[in-house]
Coordinates of C-alpha atoms in Angstrom, one line a residue:
X1 CA 29.8 237.9 115.3
X2 CA 26.0 238.2 114.8
X3 CA 26.3 236.3 111.5
X4 CA 27.8 233.2 113.2
X5 CA 24.6 232.1 114.9
X6 CA 22.7 232.3 111.6
X7 CA 25.4 230.2 109.7
X8 CA 25.1 227.6 112.5
X9 CA 21.4 227.5 112.2
X10 CA 21.5 227.1 108.4
X11 CA 24.1 224.4 108.6
X12 CA 22.0 222.5 111.2
X13 CA 18.9 222.6 108.9
X14 CA 21.0 221.5 106.0
X15 CA 22.2 218.6 108.1
X16 CA 18.8 217.7 109.2
X17 CA 17.5 217.7 105.6
X18 CA 20.3 215.5 104.4
X19 CA 19.9 213.0 107.3
X20 CA 16.0 212.9 107.0
X21 CA 14.9 209.7 105.3
X22 CA 13.3 209.8 101.9
X23 CA 9.4 210.1 102.0
X24 CA 7.6 206.8 101.7
X25 CA 6.0 205.9 98.3
X26 CA 2.3 206.3 97.6
X27 CA 0.4 203.6 99.5
X28 CA 3.0 203.1 102.4
X29 CA 3.1 204.9 105.7
X30 CA 6.1 206.4 107.3
X31 CA 6.1 203.6 109.9
X32 CA 6.9 200.9 107.3
X33 CA 10.6 200.1 107.0
X34 CA 12.2 200.7 103.5
X35 CA 12.9 197.0 103.0
X36 CA 9.1 196.2 103.2
X37 CA 7.8 199.0 101.2
X38 CA 7.7 197.0 98.0
X39 CA 4.6 195.2 99.6
X40 CA 2.7 198.5 99.7
X41 CA 4.2 200.5 96.9
X42 CA 1.4 201.6 94.6
X43 CA 3.9 203.3 92.2
X44 CA 5.6 199.9 91.3
X45 CA 2.4 197.9 91.2
X46 CA 4.0 194.5 90.4
X47 CA 4.9 194.0 94.1
X48 CA 1.3 194.5 95.4
X49 CA -0.1 192.3 92.5
X50 CA 2.4 189.5 93.2
X51 CA 1.5 189.8 96.9
X52 CA -2.2 189.6 96.2
X53 CA -1.8 186.5 93.9
X54 CA 0.3 184.8 96.6
X55 CA -2.2 185.5 99.4
X56 CA -5.2 184.3 97.3
X57 CA -3.3 181.1 96.6
X58 CA -2.6 180.5 100.2
X59 CA -6.3 181.1 101.1
X60 CA -7.4 178.7 98.3
X61 CA -5.0 176.0 99.7
X62 CA -6.3 176.4 103.2
X63 CA -9.9 176.3 102.1
X64 CA -9.4 173.0 100.1
X65 CA -7.5 171.5 103.0
X66 CA -10.4 172.3 105.5
X67 CA -13.0 171.0 102.9
X68 CA -11.1 167.7 102.7
X69 CA -10.9 167.4 106.4
X70 CA -14.6 168.1 106.8
X71 CA -15.6 165.6 104.1
X72 CA -13.2 162.9 105.3
X73 CA -15.8 160.8 106.9
X74 CA -18.0 160.7 103.8
X75 CA -15.4 159.1 101.6
X76 CA -15.8 155.4 102.1
X77 CA -14.1 154.1 99.1
X78 CA -10.6 152.9 100.0
X79 CA -9.2 153.7 96.6
X80 CA -10.3 157.3 96.7
X81 CA -9.6 157.7 100.3
X82 CA -5.9 156.7 99.7
X83 CA -5.3 159.9 97.7
X84 CA -6.2 162.2 100.6
X85 CA -2.9 161.9 102.4
X86 CA -0.7 163.0 99.6
X87 CA -3.2 165.7 98.7
X88 CA -3.3 167.2 102.1
X89 CA 0.5 167.2 102.2
X90 CA 0.6 169.0 98.9
X91 CA -2.0 171.6 100.0
X92 CA 0.0 172.2 103.4
X93 CA 3.2 172.6 101.3
X94 CA 1.6 175.1 98.8
X95 CA 0.5 177.2 101.8
X96 CA 4.2 177.4 102.9
X97 CA 5.2 178.0 99.3
X98 CA 3.0 181.0 98.9
X99 CA 4.1 182.3 102.3
X100 CA 7.8 182.1 101.6
X101 CA 7.3 183.9 98.3
X102 CA 6.8 187.1 100.3
X103 CA 10.3 186.7 101.8
X104 CA 11.8 187.2 98.2
X105 CA 10.0 190.4 97.7
X106 CA 11.3 192.3 100.7
X107 CA 14.9 193.6 101.2
X108 CA 17.8 191.3 102.1
X109 CA 19.1 190.7 105.5
X110 CA 21.0 187.7 107.0
X111 CA 17.9 186.0 108.6
X112 CA 15.7 186.3 105.5
X113 CA 18.5 185.0 103.2
X114 CA 19.0 181.9 105.5
X115 CA 15.2 181.3 105.4
X116 CA 15.1 181.5 101.6
X117 CA 18.1 179.1 101.2
X118 CA 16.9 176.7 103.8
X119 CA 13.3 176.4 102.7
X120 CA 13.3 176.8 98.9
X121 CA 14.5 173.2 98.1
X122 CA 12.6 171.3 100.8
X123 CA 9.3 173.0 100.0
X124 CA 9.6 172.1 96.3
X125 CA 10.8 168.6 97.2
X126 CA 7.6 168.2 99.2
X127 CA 5.4 169.3 96.3
X128 CA 7.1 166.9 93.8
X129 CA 7.3 164.0 96.1
X130 CA 3.5 164.4 96.6
X131 CA 3.1 164.1 92.8
X132 CA 5.5 161.1 92.8
X133 CA 3.6 159.1 95.4
X134 CA 0.3 159.9 93.6
X135 CA 1.8 158.4 90.4
X136 CA 2.7 155.2 92.3
X137 CA -0.9 155.1 93.7
X138 CA -2.4 155.5 90.2
X139 CA -0.2 153.0 88.8
X140 CA -1.3 150.3 91.3
X141 CA -5.0 151.3 90.9
X142 CA -4.9 151.1 87.1
X143 CA -3.2 147.6 87.3
X144 CA -6.1 146.4 89.5
X145 CA -4.1 146.2 92.7
X146 CA -4.8 147.8 96.1
X147 CA -3.3 151.1 96.7
X148 CA -1.3 151.9 100.0
X149 CA -3.2 153.9 102.5
X150 CA -3.1 157.7 102.6
X151 CA -0.9 157.9 105.6
X152 CA 1.6 155.5 104.1
X153 CA 1.8 157.6 100.9
X154 CA 2.2 160.8 102.9
X155 CA 5.0 159.2 105.0
X156 CA 6.7 158.1 101.9
X157 CA 6.5 161.7 100.5
X158 CA 8.0 163.2 103.6
X159 CA 10.8 160.7 103.5
X160 CA 11.7 161.6 100.0
X161 CA 11.6 165.3 100.8
X162 CA 13.8 164.8 103.9
X163 CA 16.7 164.1 101.6
X164 CA 16.5 167.6 100.0
X165 CA 16.1 169.1 103.6
X166 CA 19.4 167.5 104.5
X167 CA 21.1 168.8 101.3
X168 CA 19.9 172.4 101.9
X169 CA 20.9 172.3 105.6
X170 CA 24.4 171.1 104.8
X171 CA 24.7 173.8 102.2
X172 CA 23.7 176.6 104.5
X173 CA 26.0 175.2 107.4
X174 CA 29.0 174.8 105.2
X175 CA 28.9 178.2 103.5
X176 CA 27.5 180.5 106.2
X177 CA 28.6 178.8 109.5
X178 CA 31.8 177.1 108.6
X179 CA 33.2 179.3 105.8
X180 CA 31.7 182.5 107.2
X181 CA 30.2 183.8 103.8
X182 CA 27.2 186.1 103.9
X183 CA 24.1 184.3 103.6
X184 CA 22.8 186.6 100.9
X185 CA 25.9 186.1 98.7
X186 CA 26.1 182.8 96.8
X187 CA 26.7 181.8 93.2
X188 CA 23.5 181.1 91.2
X189 CA 25.0 177.9 89.9
X190 CA 25.3 176.5 93.6
X191 CA 21.8 177.5 94.2
X192 CA 20.6 175.5 91.1
X193 CA 22.7 172.6 91.8
X194 CA 21.2 172.1 95.3
X195 CA 17.8 171.8 93.7
X196 CA 19.0 169.0 91.3
X197 CA 17.4 166.3 93.6
X198 CA 14.1 168.1 93.5
X199 CA 14.1 168.3 89.7
X200 CA 14.9 164.5 89.7
X201 CA 11.7 164.0 91.8
X202 CA 9.7 166.0 89.3
X203 CA 11.0 164.1 86.3
X204 CA 10.2 160.7 88.0
X205 CA 6.7 161.9 88.8
X206 CA 6.1 163.0 85.2
X207 CA 7.4 159.6 83.9
X208 CA 5.2 157.6 86.2
X209 CA 2.0 159.7 85.2
X210 CA 2.8 159.3 81.5
X211 CA 3.3 155.6 81.9
X212 CA -0.1 155.3 83.5
X213 CA -1.8 157.4 80.7
X214 CA -0.2 155.6 77.9
X215 CA 0.3 152.0 79.2
X216 CA -2.3 151.7 81.9
X217 CA -4.3 149.1 80.1
X218 CA -1.2 146.9 79.6
X219 CA -0.3 147.1 83.3
X220 CA -3.5 145.3 84.3
X221 CA -3.7 141.5 84.5
X222 CA -5.3 139.4 81.9
X223 CA -9.0 138.8 82.5
X224 CA -12.1 137.5 80.7
X225 CA -14.1 140.0 78.7
X226 CA -17.9 140.6 78.4
X227 CA -18.7 140.2 82.1
X228 CA -20.4 142.8 84.3
X229 CA -17.4 142.9 86.5
X230 CA -15.1 143.4 83.6
X231 CA -17.2 146.4 82.4
X232 CA -17.0 148.0 85.9
X233 CA -13.3 147.3 86.1
X234 CA -12.9 149.2 82.7
X235 CA -14.8 152.1 83.9
X236 CA -12.8 152.3 87.1
X237 CA -9.6 152.2 85.0
X238 CA -10.8 155.1 82.9
X239 CA -11.5 157.2 86.0
X240 CA -8.0 156.6 87.3
X241 CA -6.5 157.5 83.9
X242 CA -8.3 160.8 84.1
X243 CA -6.5 161.5 87.5
X244 CA -3.2 160.5 85.7
X245 CA -3.9 162.9 82.9
X246 CA -4.2 165.8 85.3
X247 CA -1.1 164.6 87.2
X248 CA 0.9 164.5 83.9
X249 CA -0.2 168.0 82.9
X250 CA 0.8 169.5 86.2
X251 CA 4.2 167.8 86.1
X252 CA 4.8 168.8 82.5
X253 CA 3.9 172.4 83.3
X254 CA 6.2 172.4 86.3
X255 CA 9.1 171.0 84.3
X256 CA 8.7 173.7 81.6
X257 CA 8.5 176.4 84.3
X258 CA 11.7 175.0 85.9
X259 CA 13.5 175.0 82.6
X260 CA 12.6 178.6 81.9
X261 CA 13.5 179.7 85.4
X262 CA 16.9 178.0 85.5
X263 CA 17.7 179.4 82.1
X264 CA 16.9 182.9 83.2
X265 CA 18.5 182.6 86.6
X266 CA 21.8 181.1 85.3
X267 CA 22.2 183.0 82.0
X268 CA 19.8 185.8 81.7
X269 CA 20.2 187.2 85.1
X270 CA 24.0 187.2 84.7
X271 CA 23.6 189.3 81.5
X272 CA 21.3 191.8 83.3
X273 CA 23.5 191.8 86.3
X274 CA 26.5 192.8 84.1
X275 CA 24.5 195.6 82.6
X276 CA 23.3 196.7 86.0
X277 CA 27.0 196.9 87.3
X278 CA 27.9 199.2 84.4
X279 CA 24.7 201.3 84.9
X280 CA 25.0 201.6 88.6
X281 CA 23.6 198.3 89.9
X282 CA 19.9 199.2 89.6
X283 CA 19.0 196.2 87.4
X284 CA 20.5 193.8 89.8
X285 CA 18.4 195.3 92.6
X286 CA 15.2 195.1 90.6
X287 CA 15.4 191.8 88.8
X288 CA 17.5 189.4 91.0
X289 CA 15.3 188.3 93.9
X290 CA 11.8 189.1 92.6
X291 CA 12.4 186.6 89.8
X292 CA 12.5 183.8 92.4
X293 CA 9.3 185.2 94.0
X294 CA 7.5 185.1 90.6
X295 CA 8.7 181.5 90.0
X296 CA 7.3 180.5 93.4
X297 CA 3.9 182.0 92.9
X298 CA 3.5 180.5 89.3
X299 CA 4.6 177.1 90.5
X300 CA 2.1 177.1 93.3
X301 CA -0.8 178.1 91.1
X302 CA 0.2 175.5 88.5
X303 CA 0.0 172.9 91.1
X304 CA -3.3 174.2 92.4
X305 CA -5.2 174.5 89.2
X306 CA -3.8 171.4 87.4
X307 CA -3.6 169.0 90.3
X308 CA -5.0 170.0 93.7
X309 CA -8.4 171.3 92.6
X310 CA -9.1 168.4 90.0
X311 CA -7.9 165.8 92.5
X312 CA -10.1 167.3 95.2
X313 CA -13.1 167.2 92.9
X314 CA -12.5 163.6 91.9
X315 CA -12.1 162.5 95.5
X316 CA -15.2 164.2 96.6
X317 CA -17.4 163.1 93.6
X318 CA -19.9 160.4 94.3
X319 CA -19.1 157.1 92.4
X320 CA -21.5 156.1 89.7
X321 CA -24.2 153.7 90.7
X322 CA -24.0 150.2 89.2
X323 CA -26.9 148.6 87.3
X324 CA -26.7 145.3 89.2
X325 CA -29.2 144.8 92.1
X326 CA -28.1 143.4 95.4
X327 CA -30.9 141.1 96.6
X328 CA -29.3 140.7 99.9
X329 CA -29.2 144.4 100.7
X330 CA -32.1 145.2 103.2
X331 CA -31.1 148.8 103.9
X332 CA -33.6 150.2 101.3
X333 CA -36.7 148.1 102.1
X334 CA -40.0 149.5 100.7
X335 CA -43.4 148.8 102.5
X336 CA -45.6 146.1 101.1
X337 CA -48.0 147.4 98.6
X338 CA -51.7 147.5 99.3
X339 CA -53.3 145.5 96.6
X340 CA -56.8 146.3 97.5
X341 CA -56.2 150.1 96.8
X342 CA -54.9 149.4 93.3
X343 CA -57.7 147.3 92.0
X344 CA -60.1 148.9 89.5
X345 CA -63.8 149.2 90.2
X346 CA -64.8 146.7 87.6
X347 CA -62.5 143.9 88.9
X348 CA -63.8 144.0 92.5
X349 CA -65.1 140.4 92.3
X350 CA -62.9 138.4 89.9
X351 CA -63.7 135.0 91.2
X352 CA -67.2 134.3 90.1
X353 CA -66.2 135.3 86.4
X354 CA -63.4 132.9 86.3
X355 CA -65.0 129.5 87.4
X356 CA -65.2 127.9 83.9
X357 CA -62.3 125.7 84.8
X358 CA -64.4 122.7 86.3
X359 CA -63.3 119.5 87.6
X360 CA -64.4 117.7 84.5
X361 CA -62.1 120.0 82.3
X362 CA -59.3 119.3 84.8
X363 CA -59.8 115.5 84.3
X364 CA -60.0 115.9 80.6
X365 CA -56.7 118.0 80.7
X366 CA -55.0 115.4 82.7
X367 CA -56.0 112.6 80.2
X368 CA -55.1 114.5 77.0
X369 CA -52.0 116.3 78.4
X370 CA -53.1 119.6 76.8
X371 CA -54.2 123.0 78.3
X372 CA -56.9 125.2 76.8
X373 CA -56.4 128.9 77.4
X374 CA -59.0 131.5 77.7
X375 CA -58.6 132.5 74.1
X376 CA -59.5 129.1 72.7
X377 CA -55.9 128.1 72.0
X378 CA -54.5 124.8 73.1
X379 CA -51.0 124.2 74.1
X380 CA -49.3 121.1 75.3
X381 CA -49.0 120.7 79.1
X382 CA -47.4 118.4 81.6
X383 CA -49.6 115.6 82.8
X384 CA -48.7 115.7 86.4
X385 CA -50.9 112.7 87.5
X386 CA -52.2 111.4 84.1
X387 CA -49.8 108.6 83.3
X388 CA -47.7 108.2 86.5
X389 CA -49.2 106.2 89.4
X390 CA -48.7 108.1 92.7
X391 CA -50.2 106.1 95.7
X392 CA -51.5 107.9 98.6
X393 CA -50.6 107.4 102.2
X394 CA -54.0 105.6 102.9
X395 CA -53.2 103.1 100.0
X396 CA -49.9 102.3 101.6
X397 CA -51.5 101.6 105.0
X398 CA -54.3 99.4 103.6
X399 CA -51.7 97.3 101.7
X400 CA -49.6 96.6 104.7
X401 CA -46.9 99.0 103.8
X402 CA -46.1 97.5 100.4
X403 CA -46.3 99.5 97.2
X404 CA -49.5 98.5 95.4
X405 CA -49.4 98.1 91.6
X406 CA -51.7 100.0 89.3
X407 CA -53.3 98.9 86.1
X408 CA -52.0 100.0 82.8
X409 CA -55.0 102.2 82.0
X410 CA -54.9 104.1 85.3
X411 CA -55.9 107.7 84.8
X412 CA -56.3 109.2 88.3
X413 CA -55.9 108.7 92.0
X414 CA -58.2 105.9 93.4
X415 CA -58.3 104.1 96.7
X416 CA -57.7 100.4 96.3

């Protein structure tokens, strides 16, 4: 009977050891729930690295957005100011894109899966609609037309992304609410098909930017060549084509990423999932959801490096100064020069030295119609009063208001 308490104590210790949770990995505390330990697990470093890259992308997007808002009043050119609306919309979307990528790293539950399925498509649609409206803006600017305002372009981008939001909301409501399927269980093909509209926006943006790069000169109206205004128009067109090149590169890189991601998600993931089922399901757990998180982070940094940062630089850069002088601009008036301070010492009294031009030489000049310079050279001049009779007011008064006639050999002004 004395052995029974010992057996009961050993069984209780075994039961406690079997029910005790596994120790946390290196870098995580005991208070961190197991689904979120991938964010602090230093043994599998990829989760921590991906989290750091996503957070740095979100901070960069936020800094660029604040910088544009601070410098908003300094941008006075309407053509450059019109690109701020789509650019701010893109930066706000990238901040949400980097944030939602963390939801694909942690474990699955019903709420997180609904968030993933509901926000994946609309966030990408906002990014690609921002690229599309930028392509529309650049097409009009290269053609020499006025661009819509930034608020109009941002509203157009929101309207285009709203369609994808409706598609994603209907997909979640039909599969989760109406049919009662778990939110974390869905075929990969359905997930890819719901993003087909988003992929269409990306292809249209890439086509618009490529058209501006290749055919931008043909889109402009016919104009005369050789003028100063034409040269300024050509330089402006080259600057807008530079924006279009960055837009095309970002769209092309995004399209290549989407082709690679869809190929892996639809075909490569199924093969790995089949091997994981035969090997105990470990491959499915490791490679299914993190692949979506990697695609989100790479896509965000592509748009940051190839579009948002160059577009911000081109918007905030000061326009080049033109060579033409505006004679009616009185904003930069300089004080009148002090001529007395600039005269040299030997030319303090220039008038006594230059009195050789006497009245007799003036009369001879008027008769001959020539002018003798200071170096002895003679050149023809205009005989202002030598051969044309010009009566004075006194002559008109003394002749009773009639025009007196002058003799043929009249050489100067005389009073009749």
